[in-house]
Short mmCIF file of N, CA and C in Angstrom, two decimals:
data_model
loop_
_atom_site.label_atom_id
_atom_site.label_comp_id
_atom_site.label_asym_id
_atom_site.label_seq_id
_atom_site.Cartn_x
_atom_site.Cartn_y
_atom_site.Cartn_z
N MET A 1 -8.41 -9.90 -17.90
CA MET A 1 -8.77 -8.67 -17.18
C MET A 1 -9.05 -9.03 -15.73
N GLY A 2 -8.46 -8.32 -14.82
CA GLY A 2 -8.60 -8.57 -13.40
C GLY A 2 -9.70 -7.75 -12.73
N THR A 3 -9.92 -8.03 -11.50
CA THR A 3 -10.87 -7.26 -10.69
C THR A 3 -10.20 -6.85 -9.38
N ILE A 4 -10.72 -5.78 -8.82
CA ILE A 4 -10.22 -5.28 -7.54
C ILE A 4 -11.27 -5.57 -6.48
N ILE A 5 -10.82 -6.19 -5.40
CA ILE A 5 -11.73 -6.44 -4.28
C ILE A 5 -11.07 -5.90 -3.01
N GLU A 6 -11.94 -5.57 -2.04
CA GLU A 6 -11.47 -5.19 -0.74
C GLU A 6 -11.19 -6.42 0.06
N ALA A 7 -9.98 -6.61 0.56
CA ALA A 7 -9.60 -7.78 1.32
C ALA A 7 -10.27 -7.80 2.68
N THR A 8 -10.67 -9.00 3.07
CA THR A 8 -11.21 -9.21 4.42
C THR A 8 -10.37 -10.36 5.01
N THR A 9 -10.75 -10.77 6.20
CA THR A 9 -10.01 -11.88 6.81
C THR A 9 -10.16 -13.17 6.03
N GLU A 10 -11.13 -13.25 5.16
CA GLU A 10 -11.27 -14.40 4.27
C GLU A 10 -10.11 -14.52 3.32
N GLN A 11 -9.50 -13.42 2.94
CA GLN A 11 -8.39 -13.40 2.04
C GLN A 11 -7.02 -13.29 2.78
N LEU A 12 -7.06 -13.53 4.09
CA LEU A 12 -5.84 -13.33 4.92
C LEU A 12 -4.64 -14.16 4.44
N LYS A 13 -4.87 -15.39 4.09
CA LYS A 13 -3.76 -16.26 3.60
C LYS A 13 -3.17 -15.69 2.30
N ASP A 14 -4.03 -15.37 1.36
CA ASP A 14 -3.61 -14.81 0.06
C ASP A 14 -2.83 -13.51 0.30
N LEU A 15 -3.37 -12.66 1.16
CA LEU A 15 -2.70 -11.37 1.44
C LEU A 15 -1.37 -11.59 2.10
N THR A 16 -1.31 -12.54 3.06
CA THR A 16 -0.02 -12.84 3.72
C THR A 16 1.02 -13.36 2.70
N ASN A 17 0.58 -14.21 1.79
CA ASN A 17 1.52 -14.72 0.75
C ASN A 17 2.07 -13.58 -0.07
N LEU A 18 1.23 -12.69 -0.52
CA LEU A 18 1.73 -11.56 -1.31
C LEU A 18 2.62 -10.64 -0.50
N ALA A 19 2.17 -10.32 0.71
CA ALA A 19 2.93 -9.41 1.58
C ALA A 19 4.28 -10.02 1.93
N SER A 20 4.37 -11.31 2.09
CA SER A 20 5.66 -11.95 2.42
C SER A 20 6.64 -11.82 1.25
N GLU A 21 6.10 -11.67 0.00
CA GLU A 21 7.01 -11.47 -1.14
C GLU A 21 7.54 -10.02 -1.09
N LEU A 22 6.68 -9.10 -0.64
CA LEU A 22 7.10 -7.71 -0.57
C LEU A 22 8.06 -7.51 0.62
N TYR A 23 7.70 -8.03 1.78
CA TYR A 23 8.50 -7.84 2.99
C TYR A 23 9.30 -9.10 3.24
N ASN A 24 10.10 -9.49 2.23
CA ASN A 24 10.85 -10.74 2.34
C ASN A 24 11.69 -10.81 3.59
N GLY A 25 11.69 -11.97 4.19
CA GLY A 25 12.46 -12.18 5.40
C GLY A 25 11.59 -12.12 6.66
N ASN A 26 10.33 -11.68 6.50
CA ASN A 26 9.43 -11.62 7.66
C ASN A 26 8.92 -13.03 7.96
N ASN A 27 8.76 -13.29 9.27
CA ASN A 27 8.14 -14.47 9.72
C ASN A 27 6.69 -14.51 9.29
N SER A 28 6.27 -15.50 8.53
CA SER A 28 4.94 -15.48 7.95
C SER A 28 3.81 -15.57 8.98
N GLU A 29 4.06 -16.28 10.07
CA GLU A 29 3.04 -16.33 11.14
C GLU A 29 2.87 -14.96 11.77
N ALA A 30 3.97 -14.30 12.09
CA ALA A 30 3.93 -12.97 12.68
C ALA A 30 3.30 -11.99 11.70
N LEU A 31 3.66 -12.08 10.44
CA LEU A 31 3.08 -11.18 9.40
C LEU A 31 1.59 -11.41 9.28
N GLU A 32 1.17 -12.66 9.29
CA GLU A 32 -0.29 -12.97 9.21
C GLU A 32 -1.03 -12.36 10.39
N ASN A 33 -0.47 -12.48 11.60
CA ASN A 33 -1.11 -11.88 12.80
C ASN A 33 -1.17 -10.38 12.67
N GLU A 34 -0.10 -9.76 12.16
CA GLU A 34 -0.11 -8.30 12.01
C GLU A 34 -1.14 -7.88 10.99
N LEU A 35 -1.17 -8.57 9.87
CA LEU A 35 -2.16 -8.24 8.81
C LEU A 35 -3.61 -8.40 9.32
N LYS A 36 -3.85 -9.45 10.10
CA LYS A 36 -5.20 -9.66 10.69
C LYS A 36 -5.60 -8.46 11.52
N GLN A 37 -4.67 -7.99 12.36
CA GLN A 37 -4.98 -6.82 13.20
C GLN A 37 -5.27 -5.58 12.33
N ILE A 38 -4.45 -5.40 11.29
CA ILE A 38 -4.62 -4.23 10.38
C ILE A 38 -5.98 -4.33 9.69
N LEU A 39 -6.31 -5.52 9.23
CA LEU A 39 -7.63 -5.74 8.52
C LEU A 39 -8.83 -5.35 9.41
N GLU A 40 -8.64 -5.52 10.74
CA GLU A 40 -9.71 -5.22 11.66
C GLU A 40 -9.78 -3.74 12.02
N ASN A 41 -8.86 -2.94 11.55
CA ASN A 41 -8.79 -1.51 11.84
C ASN A 41 -9.51 -0.75 10.75
N SER A 42 -10.50 0.00 11.13
CA SER A 42 -11.33 0.73 10.11
C SER A 42 -10.57 1.84 9.42
N ASN A 43 -9.39 2.23 9.89
CA ASN A 43 -8.60 3.26 9.23
C ASN A 43 -7.62 2.66 8.19
N HIS A 44 -7.77 1.39 7.92
CA HIS A 44 -6.88 0.71 6.96
C HIS A 44 -7.77 -0.09 5.98
N ARG A 45 -7.28 -0.21 4.75
CA ARG A 45 -7.88 -1.05 3.74
C ARG A 45 -6.80 -1.69 2.93
N PHE A 46 -7.06 -2.95 2.55
CA PHE A 46 -6.19 -3.63 1.60
C PHE A 46 -7.05 -3.91 0.37
N LEU A 47 -6.55 -3.44 -0.76
CA LEU A 47 -7.21 -3.76 -2.04
C LEU A 47 -6.40 -4.86 -2.71
N LEU A 48 -7.10 -5.90 -3.16
CA LEU A 48 -6.47 -7.00 -3.86
C LEU A 48 -6.84 -6.92 -5.29
N TYR A 49 -5.85 -7.19 -6.17
CA TYR A 49 -6.11 -7.31 -7.60
C TYR A 49 -6.12 -8.81 -7.93
N VAL A 50 -7.21 -9.29 -8.43
CA VAL A 50 -7.38 -10.72 -8.69
C VAL A 50 -7.55 -10.97 -10.17
N GLU A 51 -6.77 -11.87 -10.71
CA GLU A 51 -6.86 -12.25 -12.13
C GLU A 51 -6.97 -13.80 -12.21
N ASP A 52 -7.96 -14.27 -12.89
CA ASP A 52 -8.23 -15.70 -13.05
C ASP A 52 -8.30 -16.36 -11.64
N GLU A 53 -9.00 -15.69 -10.74
CA GLU A 53 -9.21 -16.14 -9.37
C GLU A 53 -7.97 -16.22 -8.52
N GLN A 54 -6.85 -15.66 -9.04
CA GLN A 54 -5.61 -15.61 -8.30
C GLN A 54 -5.25 -14.20 -7.90
N PRO A 55 -5.01 -13.94 -6.61
CA PRO A 55 -4.57 -12.62 -6.19
C PRO A 55 -3.11 -12.41 -6.69
N ILE A 56 -2.90 -11.27 -7.42
CA ILE A 56 -1.57 -11.05 -7.98
C ILE A 56 -0.98 -9.73 -7.54
N ALA A 57 -1.79 -8.90 -6.78
CA ALA A 57 -1.28 -7.61 -6.35
C ALA A 57 -2.14 -7.11 -5.18
N PHE A 58 -1.53 -6.21 -4.41
CA PHE A 58 -2.31 -5.55 -3.36
C PHE A 58 -1.80 -4.16 -3.13
N MET A 59 -2.67 -3.32 -2.56
CA MET A 59 -2.29 -2.00 -2.09
C MET A 59 -2.86 -1.83 -0.69
N HIS A 60 -2.00 -1.39 0.22
CA HIS A 60 -2.39 -1.14 1.63
C HIS A 60 -2.61 0.35 1.79
N LEU A 61 -3.79 0.75 2.13
CA LEU A 61 -4.19 2.16 2.29
C LEU A 61 -4.47 2.44 3.77
N SER A 62 -4.20 3.66 4.18
CA SER A 62 -4.61 4.05 5.54
C SER A 62 -5.07 5.51 5.55
N ILE A 63 -5.77 5.83 6.60
CA ILE A 63 -6.19 7.23 6.89
C ILE A 63 -5.36 7.65 8.09
N ARG A 64 -4.48 8.67 7.87
CA ARG A 64 -3.64 9.15 8.96
C ARG A 64 -4.13 10.50 9.46
N THR A 65 -4.08 10.63 10.77
CA THR A 65 -4.44 11.92 11.38
C THR A 65 -3.20 12.52 12.04
N ASP A 66 -2.09 11.78 12.06
CA ASP A 66 -0.85 12.36 12.57
C ASP A 66 -0.15 13.10 11.44
N TYR A 67 1.02 13.63 11.70
CA TYR A 67 1.77 14.37 10.72
C TYR A 67 2.16 13.52 9.53
N VAL A 68 1.89 14.03 8.33
CA VAL A 68 2.33 13.40 7.09
C VAL A 68 3.16 14.44 6.37
N GLN A 69 4.42 14.14 6.11
CA GLN A 69 5.32 15.09 5.51
C GLN A 69 4.76 15.61 4.19
N GLY A 70 4.68 16.93 4.07
CA GLY A 70 4.18 17.58 2.85
C GLY A 70 2.70 17.81 2.84
N SER A 71 1.94 17.19 3.76
CA SER A 71 0.51 17.35 3.74
C SER A 71 0.09 18.61 4.49
N GLU A 72 -0.91 19.23 3.95
CA GLU A 72 -1.44 20.46 4.58
C GLU A 72 -2.79 20.26 5.22
N THR A 73 -3.31 19.01 5.16
CA THR A 73 -4.63 18.71 5.66
C THR A 73 -4.62 17.47 6.54
N SER A 74 -5.68 17.31 7.29
CA SER A 74 -5.88 16.09 8.07
C SER A 74 -7.40 15.84 8.12
N PRO A 75 -7.78 14.61 7.87
CA PRO A 75 -6.98 13.42 7.69
C PRO A 75 -6.31 13.41 6.30
N THR A 76 -5.24 12.61 6.23
CA THR A 76 -4.54 12.42 4.96
C THR A 76 -4.55 10.94 4.62
N GLY A 77 -4.88 10.64 3.36
CA GLY A 77 -4.77 9.27 2.91
C GLY A 77 -3.31 8.88 2.78
N TYR A 78 -3.02 7.60 2.91
CA TYR A 78 -1.62 7.17 2.82
C TYR A 78 -1.52 5.84 2.17
N ILE A 79 -0.62 5.69 1.27
CA ILE A 79 -0.30 4.38 0.65
C ILE A 79 0.80 3.78 1.50
N GLU A 80 0.43 2.78 2.27
CA GLU A 80 1.39 2.12 3.17
C GLU A 80 2.26 1.12 2.44
N GLY A 81 1.71 0.54 1.37
CA GLY A 81 2.51 -0.44 0.65
C GLY A 81 1.75 -0.83 -0.63
N VAL A 82 2.51 -1.22 -1.61
CA VAL A 82 1.95 -1.72 -2.89
C VAL A 82 2.84 -2.83 -3.41
N TYR A 83 2.23 -3.90 -3.90
CA TYR A 83 3.01 -5.00 -4.43
C TYR A 83 2.29 -5.61 -5.60
N VAL A 84 3.02 -5.85 -6.69
CA VAL A 84 2.54 -6.57 -7.83
C VAL A 84 3.51 -7.70 -8.14
N LYS A 85 3.02 -8.92 -8.31
CA LYS A 85 3.92 -10.02 -8.62
C LYS A 85 4.75 -9.68 -9.84
N GLN A 86 6.00 -10.08 -9.81
CA GLN A 86 6.97 -9.72 -10.82
C GLN A 86 6.48 -9.85 -12.27
N GLU A 87 5.87 -10.95 -12.56
CA GLU A 87 5.42 -11.22 -13.97
C GLU A 87 4.26 -10.40 -14.43
N TYR A 88 3.61 -9.64 -13.50
CA TYR A 88 2.46 -8.84 -13.87
C TYR A 88 2.80 -7.34 -13.82
N ARG A 89 4.00 -6.99 -13.60
CA ARG A 89 4.38 -5.59 -13.46
C ARG A 89 4.39 -4.90 -14.83
N ARG A 90 4.26 -3.58 -14.75
CA ARG A 90 4.25 -2.68 -15.93
C ARG A 90 3.06 -2.93 -16.83
N LYS A 91 1.96 -3.28 -16.17
CA LYS A 91 0.70 -3.49 -16.91
C LYS A 91 -0.40 -2.58 -16.36
N GLY A 92 -0.01 -1.63 -15.54
CA GLY A 92 -0.99 -0.67 -15.00
C GLY A 92 -1.84 -1.12 -13.80
N ILE A 93 -1.44 -2.25 -13.24
CA ILE A 93 -2.23 -2.81 -12.12
C ILE A 93 -2.16 -1.92 -10.86
N SER A 94 -0.98 -1.43 -10.54
CA SER A 94 -0.84 -0.58 -9.35
C SER A 94 -1.54 0.77 -9.56
N THR A 95 -1.57 1.23 -10.82
CA THR A 95 -2.34 2.47 -11.11
C THR A 95 -3.82 2.24 -10.90
N LYS A 96 -4.34 1.10 -11.36
CA LYS A 96 -5.74 0.77 -11.13
C LYS A 96 -6.07 0.68 -9.64
N LEU A 97 -5.17 0.06 -8.90
CA LEU A 97 -5.37 0.00 -7.42
C LEU A 97 -5.37 1.37 -6.80
N PHE A 98 -4.48 2.23 -7.27
CA PHE A 98 -4.43 3.60 -6.72
C PHE A 98 -5.75 4.35 -6.98
N HIS A 99 -6.26 4.26 -8.22
CA HIS A 99 -7.48 5.00 -8.56
C HIS A 99 -8.67 4.47 -7.76
N GLU A 100 -8.71 3.20 -7.47
CA GLU A 100 -9.76 2.62 -6.62
C GLU A 100 -9.54 3.13 -5.16
N GLY A 101 -8.33 3.17 -4.73
CA GLY A 101 -7.99 3.70 -3.39
C GLY A 101 -8.38 5.09 -3.18
N LYS A 102 -8.21 5.94 -4.24
CA LYS A 102 -8.57 7.35 -4.14
C LYS A 102 -10.04 7.53 -3.77
N LYS A 103 -10.89 6.61 -4.26
CA LYS A 103 -12.32 6.72 -3.93
C LYS A 103 -12.54 6.52 -2.46
N TRP A 104 -11.81 5.55 -1.84
CA TRP A 104 -11.96 5.31 -0.42
C TRP A 104 -11.44 6.49 0.38
N PHE A 105 -10.28 7.08 -0.06
CA PHE A 105 -9.76 8.24 0.61
C PHE A 105 -10.78 9.38 0.63
N LYS A 106 -11.32 9.67 -0.56
CA LYS A 106 -12.31 10.79 -0.66
C LYS A 106 -13.53 10.54 0.18
N ARG A 107 -14.04 9.30 0.19
CA ARG A 107 -15.21 8.98 1.05
C ARG A 107 -14.91 9.21 2.52
N ASN A 108 -13.65 9.16 2.90
CA ASN A 108 -13.26 9.35 4.29
C ASN A 108 -12.72 10.74 4.59
N GLY A 109 -13.00 11.69 3.71
CA GLY A 109 -12.69 13.09 3.97
C GLY A 109 -11.30 13.51 3.66
N CYS A 110 -10.57 12.72 2.96
CA CYS A 110 -9.15 13.07 2.61
C CYS A 110 -9.15 13.90 1.33
N THR A 111 -8.30 14.94 1.35
CA THR A 111 -8.13 15.76 0.16
C THR A 111 -6.71 15.65 -0.36
N GLN A 112 -5.84 14.91 0.36
CA GLN A 112 -4.45 14.68 -0.06
C GLN A 112 -4.12 13.23 0.25
N VAL A 113 -3.17 12.73 -0.47
CA VAL A 113 -2.64 11.39 -0.20
C VAL A 113 -1.12 11.39 -0.21
N GLY A 114 -0.53 10.74 0.78
CA GLY A 114 0.90 10.65 0.89
C GLY A 114 1.40 9.24 0.69
N SER A 115 2.70 9.11 0.57
CA SER A 115 3.32 7.79 0.38
C SER A 115 4.80 7.95 0.68
N ASP A 116 5.48 6.83 0.74
CA ASP A 116 6.96 6.88 0.88
C ASP A 116 7.52 5.69 0.17
N MET A 117 8.83 5.65 0.13
CA MET A 117 9.49 4.54 -0.57
C MET A 117 10.89 4.39 0.01
N GLU A 118 11.42 3.17 -0.09
CA GLU A 118 12.82 2.92 0.23
C GLU A 118 13.70 3.59 -0.81
N VAL A 119 14.83 4.13 -0.39
CA VAL A 119 15.72 4.82 -1.26
C VAL A 119 16.16 3.98 -2.48
N ASP A 120 16.35 2.69 -2.27
CA ASP A 120 16.84 1.83 -3.36
C ASP A 120 15.72 1.16 -4.15
N ASN A 121 14.51 1.56 -4.00
CA ASN A 121 13.41 0.98 -4.78
C ASN A 121 13.30 1.69 -6.13
N GLN A 122 13.88 1.09 -7.15
CA GLN A 122 14.01 1.75 -8.46
C GLN A 122 12.63 1.86 -9.18
N ASP A 123 11.67 1.01 -8.83
CA ASP A 123 10.36 1.06 -9.51
C ASP A 123 9.40 2.08 -8.84
N SER A 124 9.58 2.34 -7.61
CA SER A 124 8.62 3.15 -6.85
C SER A 124 8.58 4.60 -7.26
N TYR A 125 9.75 5.21 -7.49
CA TYR A 125 9.79 6.64 -7.79
C TYR A 125 9.05 6.95 -9.08
N PRO A 126 9.36 6.27 -10.18
CA PRO A 126 8.59 6.61 -11.43
C PRO A 126 7.10 6.28 -11.31
N PHE A 127 6.73 5.24 -10.52
CA PHE A 127 5.32 4.93 -10.28
C PHE A 127 4.66 6.17 -9.62
N HIS A 128 5.23 6.68 -8.54
CA HIS A 128 4.66 7.81 -7.86
C HIS A 128 4.56 9.05 -8.75
N MET A 129 5.61 9.32 -9.49
CA MET A 129 5.61 10.48 -10.39
C MET A 129 4.56 10.34 -11.46
N SER A 130 4.36 9.14 -11.98
CA SER A 130 3.35 8.95 -13.03
C SER A 130 1.93 9.20 -12.54
N LEU A 131 1.74 9.06 -11.23
CA LEU A 131 0.42 9.31 -10.68
C LEU A 131 0.19 10.72 -10.25
N GLY A 132 1.21 11.61 -10.44
CA GLY A 132 1.10 13.00 -10.10
C GLY A 132 1.57 13.40 -8.72
N PHE A 133 2.23 12.44 -8.03
CA PHE A 133 2.83 12.79 -6.71
C PHE A 133 3.97 13.75 -6.98
N LYS A 134 4.29 14.58 -5.97
CA LYS A 134 5.46 15.40 -6.01
C LYS A 134 6.28 15.08 -4.78
N GLU A 135 7.58 15.13 -4.93
CA GLU A 135 8.42 14.80 -3.81
C GLU A 135 8.28 15.85 -2.70
N ALA A 136 8.02 15.39 -1.49
CA ALA A 136 7.81 16.28 -0.38
C ALA A 136 9.04 16.42 0.51
N GLY A 137 10.02 15.62 0.30
CA GLY A 137 11.25 15.66 1.12
C GLY A 137 11.94 14.32 1.07
N ARG A 138 13.14 14.32 1.60
CA ARG A 138 13.90 13.08 1.68
C ARG A 138 14.36 12.90 3.12
N LEU A 139 14.37 11.63 3.57
CA LEU A 139 14.72 11.35 4.93
C LEU A 139 15.60 10.09 4.94
N ILE A 140 16.69 10.20 5.59
CA ILE A 140 17.59 9.04 5.85
C ILE A 140 17.64 8.90 7.33
N THR A 141 17.36 7.72 7.81
CA THR A 141 17.38 7.47 9.28
C THR A 141 18.62 6.77 9.70
N PHE A 142 19.06 6.98 10.93
CA PHE A 142 20.28 6.39 11.47
C PHE A 142 19.96 5.70 12.77
N ILE A 143 20.82 4.78 13.13
CA ILE A 143 20.72 4.10 14.42
C ILE A 143 22.15 3.73 14.91
N LYS A 144 22.36 3.73 16.21
CA LYS A 144 23.64 3.33 16.74
C LYS A 144 23.37 2.62 18.06
N ASP A 145 24.00 1.45 18.22
CA ASP A 145 23.88 0.75 19.48
C ASP A 145 24.68 1.48 20.57
N LEU A 146 24.17 1.50 21.76
CA LEU A 146 24.85 2.13 22.89
C LEU A 146 25.53 1.10 23.75
#
């Protein structure tokens, strides 16, 4: 049985290792610097799921005051990212992280929570639906060099 802790800069290396698995291809030094800045921002939280003293999952939460698609209130809680190591998936860990995150959102005046996903993320859609999210819209972005 694991425990959920709020990540601090003391867990920066562990968080960077997990995040680099999620955001594969990122420069780990740049990612570590970015995560350190985010950890120092009071509108963000990282929850770590630790089992046998090993971090195996995280959820990045934020409080947004800008526009969140589908939201009718501000501030709005937001799930910026969630990652569970492959061998620990489908065991309810991300759901436990979400329920812990909801407490933080509510303490910060949020009455709604938003999230997004990459179109090709086959695991994310059923995860969101199982938690009671409803689809607020779809967005495909484009870019062209000039």
